[in-house]
């Protein structure tokens, strides 16, 4: 395998695996917020 | 207000279902082919830039639009768009979010059924002892509907989808995602390790697996400034993340009002990227280059990834001996089947949400009606596959409509609803601090990229609209029988367009009726 291909492959896979594990892990270990009773229709129709 | 009060059972279930909706055949079959055709390893640069500037912003937009609609009792795009826009036309633009899913499900469920059929063939040893031509012939016979397997598998697929949909989000879709996604990743890891560790001279391999990886990842940076490459990267991002379809809105509509969407959408989006780049790019190309060589693989990728996945892979697995070939066949087609099911379930959700919200239909009735529509609309793609009806559906609904819908929804979100309120929606309840940079990107950069993609695709769209390539084939043909066949094919394609248009208008009419009902109620 050429060095440039190896660098591209390792960089791409590394960056993507890194971000995936970071966000997925953070999502898994962040406790769910208790649901407050929110008022509906925060905004009128049409923004 | 609808009586549709479903919600997701767990955060993990929601993220896996969202990731599952994005992970599909494209992750394993489309990305590697796109990379090879657009600069190899260098393709990752425009691809990641498009993910950052197009994919992630659209994920934020669609998740927040869905949650916003859901808290007002709207679970599909027509009335989500209507609530966010000032003009009544938005609800008809929102029809795209149901139409695209029904139109794609019509042929996608058939494609999904191929994986089931091939899973069956792998288990029963249909491929054992077959030559490359033999495996090729099995595929040709399969799509030519010889034998009962194709139709039986198609009906089984529709039944499985209907059953899961009828069990609702928490008891059906979420359970399917929690089972399907881990299995898919497990199968993917097994095949990726096997693909990258192929050794030349062992089991008939002519190259090491790393030769295929080198072929895929060797960068050709001279292509990086070519508009075609950027267009392909943007198209791949649209396709792989399932943005523009309306199913993310439909799933997100069942998120509780104060639940996070920023971190969840990033988790789902990056999981899809993981499956595509880390796993998907390590399977088809390394294995096929290992056994067939680079020249043959280049030739095979000209006709897209489907040929590689179904015509080539079963033959290559046979080189590993009966036991490993069976395991690899089960892993490969099982992986594709789970990728397909988790996506087709998402395609059913907008219709489920719409009919339950607006017409008060039960889950069972709505799921059955979805199956009936997909069956009727899918029949032409099954029966007239060789006449190009399948590809016609894929092109107009699964390609052109996505880009148009993506453009219109981001205009609605950023410019009509307003980026200030939009950004407040995205960040409300967020478990992660989002860079303010994305606010600017959503308002200006993403719409410009989509306009660029759309304008870049116009010549192709026009060519397809007027059957340019078919007319060229007719002009080049000398045999009257060939000319007649091509003309018949054109008739089939025109009829399939008419059918799709009728479905679109039919959904518009349902939206009109629903709106009338709402007005009477108010």
Coordinates of C-alpha atoms in Angstrom, one line a residue:
Chain A
X1 CA 0.0 0.0 0.0
X2 CA 1.4 3.4 -0.9
X3 CA 2.1 5.9 1.9
X4 CA -0.3 8.5 0.5
X5 CA -3.2 5.9 0.3
X6 CA -2.3 4.7 3.8
X7 CA -2.3 8.2 5.2
X8 CA -5.7 9.0 3.6
X9 CA -7.3 5.8 4.8
X10 CA -6.0 6.0 8.4
X11 CA -6.8 9.8 8.6
X12 CA -10.3 9.4 7.2
X13 CA -11.2 6.3 9.2
X14 CA -9.6 7.7 12.3
X15 CA -11.3 11.1 12.2
X16 CA -14.7 9.5 11.5
X17 CA -14.3 6.8 14.2
X18 CA -13.1 9.4 16.7
X19 CA -16.1 11.7 16.2
X20 CA -18.5 8.8 16.1
X21 CA -17.3 7.4 19.4
X22 CA -17.1 10.8 21.0
X23 CA -20.7 11.8 20.1
X24 CA -22.2 8.4 20.6
X25 CA -20.5 8.0 24.0
X26 CA -21.6 11.5 25.1
X27 CA -25.1 10.7 24.0
X28 CA -25.1 7.4 25.9
X29 CA -23.7 8.8 29.1
X30 CA -25.6 12.1 29.3
X31 CA -28.6 11.6 31.6
X32 CA -32.0 12.3 30.1
X33 CA -33.6 15.6 31.3
X34 CA -36.8 15.4 33.1
X35 CA -39.7 16.5 30.9
X36 CA -41.3 19.8 32.0
X37 CA -44.8 20.7 31.0
X38 CA -44.2 23.1 28.1
X39 CA -46.7 25.3 26.6
X40 CA -47.7 24.4 23.1
X41 CA -47.6 26.8 20.2
X42 CA -44.3 28.4 21.2
X43 CA -44.6 30.3 18.0
X44 CA -47.6 31.4 16.1
X45 CA -48.2 29.7 12.7
X46 CA -46.0 31.2 10.0
X47 CA -43.1 31.9 12.3
Chain B
X1 CA -55.0 18.0 17.3
X2 CA -54.2 14.4 16.6
X3 CA -54.8 11.4 18.8
X4 CA -51.4 10.2 17.8
X5 CA -49.5 10.2 21.1
X6 CA -46.7 7.8 20.4
X7 CA -43.1 8.6 21.5
X8 CA -39.7 7.0 21.5
X9 CA -39.0 4.6 24.4
X10 CA -35.4 5.5 24.8
X11 CA -32.7 7.8 23.6
X12 CA -30.6 5.0 22.3
X13 CA -33.5 3.6 20.4
X14 CA -34.2 6.9 18.8
X15 CA -30.5 7.4 17.7
X16 CA -30.2 3.8 16.4
X17 CA -33.5 4.2 14.5
X18 CA -32.3 7.5 13.0
X19 CA -28.9 6.0 12.1
X20 CA -30.7 2.9 10.7
X21 CA -32.8 5.1 8.5
X22 CA -29.7 6.6 7.1
X23 CA -27.6 3.4 6.8
X24 CA -28.7 1.7 3.7
X25 CA -27.4 0.0 0.5
X26 CA -25.6 3.2 -0.4
X27 CA -23.2 2.9 2.5
X28 CA -21.8 -0.4 1.2
X29 CA -22.4 -0.3 -2.5
X30 CA -22.6 3.4 -3.6
X31 CA -19.8 5.1 -1.6
X32 CA -16.9 2.9 -2.8
X33 CA -18.0 3.3 -6.4
X34 CA -18.3 7.0 -6.1
X35 CA -14.9 7.3 -4.4
X36 CA -13.2 5.2 -7.2
X37 CA -14.8 7.3 -9.9
X38 CA -14.0 10.6 -8.3
X39 CA -10.4 10.8 -7.3
X40 CA -10.0 7.8 -4.9
X41 CA -8.7 8.9 -1.5
X42 CA -8.9 12.5 -2.5
X43 CA -12.7 12.2 -2.7
X44 CA -12.9 12.1 1.1
X45 CA -12.0 15.8 1.2
X46 CA -15.0 17.2 -0.7
X47 CA -17.1 14.4 0.9
X48 CA -16.2 15.6 4.5
X49 CA -16.6 19.2 3.5
X50 CA -20.1 18.5 2.2
X51 CA -20.9 16.5 5.3
X52 CA -19.9 19.5 7.4
X53 CA -21.6 22.2 5.3
X54 CA -24.5 20.3 3.9
X55 CA -25.2 17.1 5.8
X56 CA -24.9 18.2 9.4
X57 CA -26.8 21.5 8.8
X58 CA -29.6 19.6 7.1
X59 CA -29.7 17.1 10.0
X60 CA -30.1 19.9 12.5
X61 CA -32.8 21.5 10.3
X62 CA -34.8 18.3 9.8
X63 CA -34.6 17.1 13.4
X64 CA -35.7 20.5 14.7
X65 CA -38.5 20.9 12.1
X66 CA -39.8 17.4 13.2
X67 CA -39.7 18.1 16.9
X68 CA -41.3 21.5 16.3
X69 CA -44.1 19.9 14.4
X70 CA -44.5 17.0 16.8
X71 CA -45.1 19.3 19.8
X72 CA -48.0 20.8 17.9
X73 CA -49.4 17.4 16.9
X74 CA -48.0 17.3 13.4
X75 CA -46.1 14.2 12.5
X76 CA -45.5 14.5 8.8
X77 CA -44.1 17.3 6.5
X78 CA -47.3 18.7 4.9
X79 CA -48.5 20.2 8.2
X80 CA -45.1 20.7 9.7
X81 CA -44.2 22.9 6.7
X82 CA -47.7 24.5 6.9
X83 CA -47.1 25.5 10.5
X84 CA -43.7 27.0 9.7
X85 CA -44.6 28.8 6.5
X86 CA -47.0 31.7 6.0
X87 CA -48.2 30.6 2.6
X88 CA -50.7 27.7 2.2
X89 CA -48.6 26.4 -0.6
X90 CA -46.1 25.1 1.9
X91 CA -48.4 22.2 2.9
X92 CA -48.4 21.1 -0.7
X93 CA -44.6 21.4 -0.9
X94 CA -44.6 19.2 2.2
X95 CA -46.3 16.5 0.2
X96 CA -42.8 15.7 -1.0
X97 CA -42.1 14.2 2.5
X98 CA -44.7 11.5 2.0
X99 CA -44.5 11.1 -1.8
X100 CA -40.7 10.5 -1.8
X101 CA -41.0 7.9 0.9
X102 CA -43.8 6.0 -0.8
X103 CA -42.2 6.3 -4.2
X104 CA -38.8 5.1 -3.0
X105 CA -40.4 2.3 -0.8
X106 CA -42.1 1.0 -3.9
X107 CA -38.8 -0.1 -5.4
X108 CA -36.7 -0.2 -2.3
X109 CA -38.7 -3.0 -0.7
X110 CA -38.1 -5.0 -3.8
X111 CA -34.4 -4.4 -3.6
X112 CA -34.6 -5.3 0.1
X113 CA -36.3 -8.5 -0.9
X114 CA -33.3 -9.4 -3.1
X115 CA -31.1 -9.4 0.0
X116 CA -33.6 -11.8 1.7
X117 CA -33.6 -14.0 -1.4
X118 CA -29.8 -14.1 -1.6
X119 CA -29.6 -14.7 2.2
X120 CA -31.8 -17.8 1.5
X121 CA -29.6 -18.8 -1.4
X122 CA -26.5 -18.5 0.8
X123 CA -28.0 -20.7 3.5
X124 CA -29.3 -23.3 1.0
X125 CA -26.0 -23.5 -0.8
X126 CA -27.3 -22.2 -4.2
X127 CA -24.0 -20.6 -5.0
X128 CA -21.8 -23.6 -4.0
X129 CA -19.7 -24.8 -7.0
X130 CA -21.0 -22.0 -9.3
X131 CA -18.7 -20.3 -11.7
X132 CA -18.7 -16.5 -12.1
X133 CA -21.0 -16.8 -15.0
X134 CA -23.3 -19.1 -13.0
X135 CA -23.6 -16.6 -10.2
X136 CA -24.3 -13.9 -12.8
X137 CA -27.0 -16.0 -14.4
X138 CA -28.6 -16.5 -11.0
X139 CA -29.0 -12.7 -10.7
X140 CA -30.3 -12.4 -14.3
X141 CA -32.9 -15.1 -13.6
X142 CA -33.8 -13.5 -10.3
X143 CA -34.6 -10.1 -11.7
X144 CA -36.2 -11.8 -14.7
X145 CA -38.6 -13.4 -12.1
X146 CA -37.8 -17.0 -12.9
X147 CA -39.0 -19.2 -10.1
X148 CA -41.1 -18.2 -7.1
X149 CA -38.3 -16.9 -4.8
X150 CA -38.3 -13.2 -6.0
X151 CA -42.0 -12.7 -5.5
X152 CA -42.2 -14.8 -2.3
X153 CA -39.3 -12.8 -0.8
X154 CA -40.9 -9.5 -1.9
X155 CA -44.2 -10.4 -0.2
X156 CA -42.3 -11.5 3.0
X157 CA -40.4 -8.2 3.0
X158 CA -43.7 -6.2 2.7
X159 CA -45.3 -8.3 5.4
X160 CA -42.3 -7.9 7.8
X161 CA -42.3 -4.1 7.3
X162 CA -46.1 -3.9 7.8
X163 CA -46.0 -6.0 10.9
X164 CA -43.2 -3.9 12.5
X165 CA -44.9 -0.6 11.5
X166 CA -48.2 -1.8 13.0
X167 CA -46.4 -2.4 16.3
X168 CA -45.7 1.3 16.6
X169 CA -42.5 3.2 17.3
X170 CA -41.4 1.9 20.6
X171 CA -42.6 -1.7 20.2
X172 CA -41.8 -2.0 16.5
X173 CA -39.4 0.4 14.8
X174 CA -37.2 0.9 17.9
X175 CA -36.9 -2.8 18.7
X176 CA -36.0 -3.5 15.0
X177 CA -33.3 -0.8 15.2
X178 CA -31.9 -2.1 18.4
X179 CA -31.6 -5.6 16.9
X180 CA -30.7 -4.7 13.4
X181 CA -28.0 -2.0 13.9
X182 CA -25.7 -4.0 16.2
X183 CA -26.0 -7.1 14.0
X184 CA -25.3 -5.0 10.9
X185 CA -22.2 -3.5 12.5
X186 CA -21.1 -7.0 13.7
X187 CA -21.5 -8.5 10.2
X188 CA -19.7 -5.4 8.8
X189 CA -16.7 -5.8 11.1
X190 CA -16.4 -9.5 10.2
X191 CA -16.4 -8.8 6.5
X192 CA -14.2 -5.7 6.7
X193 CA -11.5 -7.7 8.6
X194 CA -11.8 -10.6 6.2
X195 CA -11.6 -8.2 3.2
X196 CA -8.5 -6.4 4.4
X197 CA -6.7 -9.6 5.4
X198 CA -7.0 -11.4 2.1
X199 CA -3.6 -12.7 1.1
X200 CA -2.5 -13.1 -2.5
X201 CA -2.1 -16.8 -3.5
X202 CA -4.4 -18.1 -0.7
X203 CA -7.9 -19.4 -1.7
X204 CA -7.3 -18.3 -5.3
X205 CA -6.8 -14.6 -4.4
X206 CA -4.6 -12.7 -6.9
X207 CA -4.0 -9.7 -4.8
X208 CA -3.8 -8.8 -1.1
X209 CA -6.8 -7.1 0.4
X210 CA -4.6 -4.1 0.9
X211 CA -4.2 -3.7 -2.9
X212 CA -7.9 -3.0 -3.1
X213 CA -7.7 -0.6 -0.1
X214 CA -4.8 1.1 -1.9
X215 CA -6.8 1.3 -5.1
X216 CA -9.7 2.9 -3.2
X217 CA -7.7 5.3 -1.0
X218 CA -4.8 6.3 -3.3
X219 CA -5.5 10.1 -3.7
X220 CA -5.6 11.9 -7.0
X221 CA -5.6 15.5 -5.8
X222 CA -5.8 16.8 -9.4
X223 CA -9.5 16.0 -9.3
X224 CA -10.3 18.0 -6.2
X225 CA -11.1 21.2 -8.1
X226 CA -13.4 19.5 -10.6
X227 CA -17.0 20.5 -10.1
X228 CA -18.1 17.0 -11.0
X229 CA -16.3 15.6 -8.0
X230 CA -18.0 18.1 -5.7
X231 CA -21.3 17.4 -7.2
X232 CA -20.8 13.7 -6.6
X233 CA -19.7 14.3 -3.0
X234 CA -22.8 16.5 -2.3
X235 CA -25.0 13.9 -4.0
X236 CA -23.5 11.1 -1.9
X237 CA -24.1 13.1 1.3
X238 CA -27.8 13.7 0.4
X239 CA -28.2 10.1 -0.4
X240 CA -26.4 8.6 2.5
X241 CA -27.9 10.8 5.3
X242 CA -31.4 10.4 3.9
X243 CA -31.9 14.2 4.1
X244 CA -34.6 15.8 2.0
X245 CA -36.8 12.7 2.3
X246 CA -39.1 13.7 5.1
X247 CA -38.5 10.7 7.2
X248 CA -36.2 12.4 9.6
X249 CA -39.0 14.9 10.3
X250 CA -41.4 12.1 10.8
X251 CA -39.1 10.3 13.3
X252 CA -38.2 13.5 15.1
X253 CA -41.8 14.5 15.5
X254 CA -42.1 11.9 18.2
X255 CA -39.3 13.4 20.3
X256 CA -40.4 14.9 23.6
X257 CA -40.5 18.7 23.5
X258 CA -37.5 19.4 25.7
X259 CA -35.3 16.5 24.5
X260 CA -32.0 17.2 22.9
X261 CA -31.7 17.1 19.2
X262 CA -28.3 18.6 18.7
X263 CA -26.3 15.7 20.2
X264 CA -28.7 13.0 19.1
X265 CA -28.5 14.2 15.4
X266 CA -24.7 14.3 15.5
X267 CA -24.6 10.8 17.0
X268 CA -26.9 9.4 14.4
X269 CA -25.1 11.3 11.5
X270 CA -21.7 10.2 12.6
X271 CA -22.8 6.6 13.1
X272 CA -23.9 6.6 9.5
X273 CA -20.5 7.9 8.5
X274 CA -18.8 5.2 10.5
X275 CA -20.7 2.5 8.7
X276 CA -20.0 4.1 5.4
X277 CA -16.3 5.0 5.6
X278 CA -14.9 2.7 8.3
X279 CA -16.9 -0.5 7.3
X280 CA -18.5 0.1 3.9
X281 CA -15.2 1.1 2.3
X282 CA -13.4 -2.0 3.6
X283 CA -15.6 -4.7 2.1
X284 CA -16.6 -4.7 -1.5
X285 CA -13.5 -3.1 -3.1
X286 CA -10.8 -5.0 -1.2
X287 CA -12.6 -8.3 -1.7
X288 CA -13.3 -7.9 -5.4
X289 CA -9.9 -6.5 -6.2
X290 CA -8.4 -9.3 -4.2
X291 CA -10.0 -11.9 -6.5
X292 CA -10.7 -10.1 -9.7
X293 CA -7.9 -7.5 -10.1
X294 CA -8.2 -3.8 -10.6
X295 CA -9.1 -3.7 -14.3
X296 CA -12.1 -6.0 -13.9
X297 CA -13.3 -4.1 -10.8
X298 CA -13.1 -0.8 -12.7
X299 CA -15.1 -2.4 -15.5
X300 CA -17.7 -3.7 -13.0
X301 CA -18.1 -0.3 -11.2
X302 CA -19.1 1.3 -14.4
X303 CA -22.6 -0.1 -13.9
X304 CA -22.8 1.0 -10.3
X305 CA -22.5 -0.9 -7.0
X306 CA -25.5 -3.2 -7.3
X307 CA -23.8 -5.5 -9.8
X308 CA -20.8 -5.9 -7.5
X309 CA -23.0 -6.6 -4.5
X310 CA -25.2 -9.2 -6.1
X311 CA -23.4 -10.5 -9.2
X312 CA -19.9 -10.6 -7.9
X313 CA -19.7 -11.0 -4.1
X314 CA -21.5 -14.4 -3.9
X315 CA -19.0 -15.9 -6.3
X316 CA -16.0 -14.4 -4.5
X317 CA -17.2 -15.8 -1.1
X318 CA -17.2 -19.3 -2.7
X319 CA -13.4 -19.0 -2.8
X320 CA -13.3 -19.2 1.0
X321 CA -14.7 -22.8 1.2
X322 CA -18.2 -23.9 1.9
X323 CA -18.5 -23.0 5.6
X324 CA -16.8 -19.6 5.4
X325 CA -18.7 -18.8 2.2
X326 CA -22.0 -19.6 3.8
X327 CA -21.1 -17.4 6.8
X328 CA -19.9 -14.6 4.6
X329 CA -23.0 -14.8 2.5
X330 CA -25.2 -14.7 5.5
X331 CA -23.2 -11.8 6.9
X332 CA -23.2 -9.8 3.7
X333 CA -26.8 -10.2 2.7
X334 CA -27.9 -10.1 6.3
X335 CA -26.1 -6.8 6.7
X336 CA -27.8 -5.5 3.5
X337 CA -31.1 -6.8 4.7
X338 CA -30.9 -5.0 8.1
X339 CA -29.7 -1.9 6.4
X340 CA -32.7 -2.1 4.1
X341 CA -35.3 -2.9 6.7
X342 CA -34.3 -0.1 9.1
X343 CA -34.5 2.3 6.1
X344 CA -37.8 1.1 4.7
X345 CA -39.5 1.3 8.1
X346 CA -38.5 4.9 8.2
X347 CA -40.1 5.3 4.8
X348 CA -43.4 4.1 6.2
X349 CA -43.4 6.5 9.1
X350 CA -44.5 9.7 7.3
X351 CA -47.5 8.0 5.9
X352 CA -48.3 6.5 9.3
X353 CA -48.0 9.9 11.0
X354 CA -50.1 11.6 8.3
X355 CA -53.0 9.2 8.2
X356 CA -53.2 8.8 12.0
X357 CA -53.0 12.6 12.6
X358 CA -55.4 13.7 9.9
X359 CA -57.9 10.9 9.5
X360 CA -57.6 9.1 12.9
X361 CA -56.7 5.8 11.3
X362 CA -55.5 3.0 13.6
X363 CA -51.9 1.8 13.4
X364 CA -52.9 -1.5 11.9
X365 CA -55.1 0.1 9.2
X366 CA -52.4 2.6 8.3
X367 CA -49.6 0.0 8.2
X368 CA -51.8 -2.2 5.9
X369 CA -52.7 0.8 3.7
X370 CA -48.9 1.6 3.4
X371 CA -48.2 -2.0 2.3
X372 CA -51.1 -1.9 -0.2
X373 CA -49.8 1.3 -1.8
X374 CA -46.2 0.0 -1.9
X375 CA -47.4 -3.3 -3.4
X376 CA -49.4 -1.6 -6.2
X377 CA -46.8 1.1 -6.9
X378 CA -44.0 -1.4 -6.7
X379 CA -45.5 -4.0 -9.1
X380 CA -44.3 -2.1 -12.2
X381 CA -40.8 -2.0 -10.8
X382 CA -40.9 -5.8 -10.2
X383 CA -42.6 -6.8 -13.4
X384 CA -40.8 -4.4 -15.7
X385 CA -37.4 -4.2 -14.0
X386 CA -35.7 -5.0 -17.3
X387 CA -37.5 -2.2 -19.1
X388 CA -35.9 0.3 -16.8
X389 CA -38.9 1.2 -14.6
X390 CA -37.0 0.5 -11.4
X391 CA -34.3 3.0 -12.4
X392 CA -36.8 5.5 -13.5
X393 CA -38.5 5.5 -10.1
X394 CA -35.0 5.8 -8.5
X395 CA -34.0 8.7 -10.7
X396 CA -37.0 10.9 -10.3
X397 CA -38.1 10.1 -6.8
X398 CA -34.9 9.0 -5.1
X399 CA -32.6 11.5 -6.7
X400 CA -34.2 14.6 -8.3
X401 CA -37.0 15.1 -5.7
X402 CA -34.6 14.8 -2.8
X403 CA -32.5 17.7 -3.9
X404 CA -35.5 19.9 -4.7
X405 CA -37.2 19.0 -1.3
X406 CA -33.9 19.7 0.5
X407 CA -33.6 23.1 -1.1
X408 CA -37.2 24.1 -0.4
X409 CA -37.1 22.9 3.2
X410 CA -33.9 24.9 4.1
X411 CA -35.4 28.0 2.4
X412 CA -38.5 27.5 4.6
X413 CA -36.5 27.0 7.7
X414 CA -33.9 29.8 7.3
X415 CA -35.7 32.4 5.4
X416 CA -39.5 32.0 6.0
X417 CA -39.6 30.6 9.5
X418 CA -36.5 32.7 10.2
X419 CA -33.0 31.6 11.2
X420 CA -33.3 33.3 14.7
X421 CA -36.2 31.1 15.7
X422 CA -34.8 28.2 13.8
X423 CA -31.5 28.4 15.7
X424 CA -33.4 28.7 19.0
X425 CA -35.3 25.5 18.0
X426 CA -32.1 23.6 17.2
X427 CA -30.4 24.6 20.4
X428 CA -33.4 24.2 22.8
X429 CA -32.7 21.4 25.2
X430 CA -29.3 20.7 23.6
X431 CA -26.9 18.5 25.5
X432 CA -24.0 20.0 23.6
X433 CA -23.0 23.5 22.7
X434 CA -23.2 24.0 19.0
X435 CA -20.8 26.4 17.3
X436 CA -22.7 29.6 16.2
X437 CA -20.9 29.1 12.8
X438 CA -23.6 26.6 11.9
X439 CA -26.2 29.4 12.1
X440 CA -24.5 31.2 9.3
X441 CA -23.9 28.0 7.4
X442 CA -27.6 27.0 7.6
X443 CA -28.8 30.4 6.3
X444 CA -26.3 31.0 3.5
X445 CA -23.9 28.2 2.8
X446 CA -26.1 25.1 2.7
X447 CA -28.8 26.7 0.4
X448 CA -26.0 27.8 -2.0
X449 CA -24.5 24.3 -2.1
X450 CA -27.9 22.8 -2.8
X451 CA -28.5 25.3 -5.6
X452 CA -25.1 24.5 -7.0
X453 CA -25.9 20.8 -6.9
X454 CA -29.3 21.4 -8.5
X455 CA -28.0 23.6 -11.3
X456 CA -25.1 21.2 -11.9
X457 CA -27.7 18.4 -12.3
X458 CA -29.9 20.3 -14.7
X459 CA -28.3 19.1 -17.9
X460 CA -28.7 15.5 -16.7
X461 CA -32.3 16.1 -15.5
X462 CA -33.2 17.6 -18.9
X463 CA -31.5 14.7 -20.7
X464 CA -33.5 12.2 -18.7
X465 CA -36.7 14.1 -19.1
X466 CA -36.5 14.0 -22.9
X467 CA -35.1 10.4 -23.0
X468 CA -31.9 11.7 -24.6
X469 CA -30.0 8.5 -24.2
X470 CA -32.9 6.3 -25.3
X471 CA -33.3 8.4 -28.5
X472 CA -29.6 8.2 -29.1
X473 CA -29.9 4.4 -28.9
X474 CA -32.9 4.3 -31.2
X475 CA -30.9 6.5 -33.7
X476 CA -28.0 4.2 -33.5
X477 CA -30.0 1.0 -33.8
X478 CA -30.4 -0.6 -37.2
X479 CA -32.4 -3.7 -36.4
X480 CA -36.2 -3.0 -36.5
X481 CA -36.7 -5.4 -33.5
X482 CA -34.2 -3.4 -31.4
X483 CA -35.9 -0.2 -32.3
X484 CA -39.3 -1.6 -31.4
X485 CA -37.9 -2.8 -28.0
X486 CA -36.5 0.6 -27.3
X487 CA -39.7 2.3 -28.2
X488 CA -41.6 0.0 -25.9
X489 CA -39.2 0.8 -23.2
X490 CA -39.9 4.5 -23.6
X491 CA -43.6 3.8 -23.3
X492 CA -43.0 2.0 -20.0
X493 CA -41.0 4.8 -18.7
X494 CA -43.6 7.4 -19.7
X495 CA -46.3 5.4 -18.0
X496 CA -44.2 5.1 -14.8
X497 CA -43.8 8.8 -14.7
X498 CA -47.5 9.2 -15.1
X499 CA -48.0 6.8 -12.3
X500 CA -45.7 8.7 -10.0
X501 CA -47.4 12.0 -10.9
X502 CA -50.8 10.5 -10.1
X503 CA -49.5 9.4 -6.7
X504 CA -48.2 12.9 -6.0
X505 CA -51.5 14.5 -7.0
X506 CA -53.4 11.9 -4.9
X507 CA -51.4 12.8 -1.8
X508 CA -52.0 16.5 -2.6
X509 CA -55.7 15.7 -2.6
X510 CA -55.5 14.0 0.8
X511 CA -53.7 17.0 2.2
X512 CA -56.4 19.2 0.7
X513 CA -59.1 17.1 2.4
X514 CA -57.1 17.1 5.7
X515 CA -56.8 20.8 5.6
X516 CA -60.5 21.2 5.0
X517 CA -61.2 19.0 7.9
X518 CA -58.9 21.1 10.1
X519 CA -60.6 24.3 9.0
X520 CA -64.1 22.9 9.8
X521 CA -62.8 21.7 13.2
X522 CA -61.4 25.2 14.0

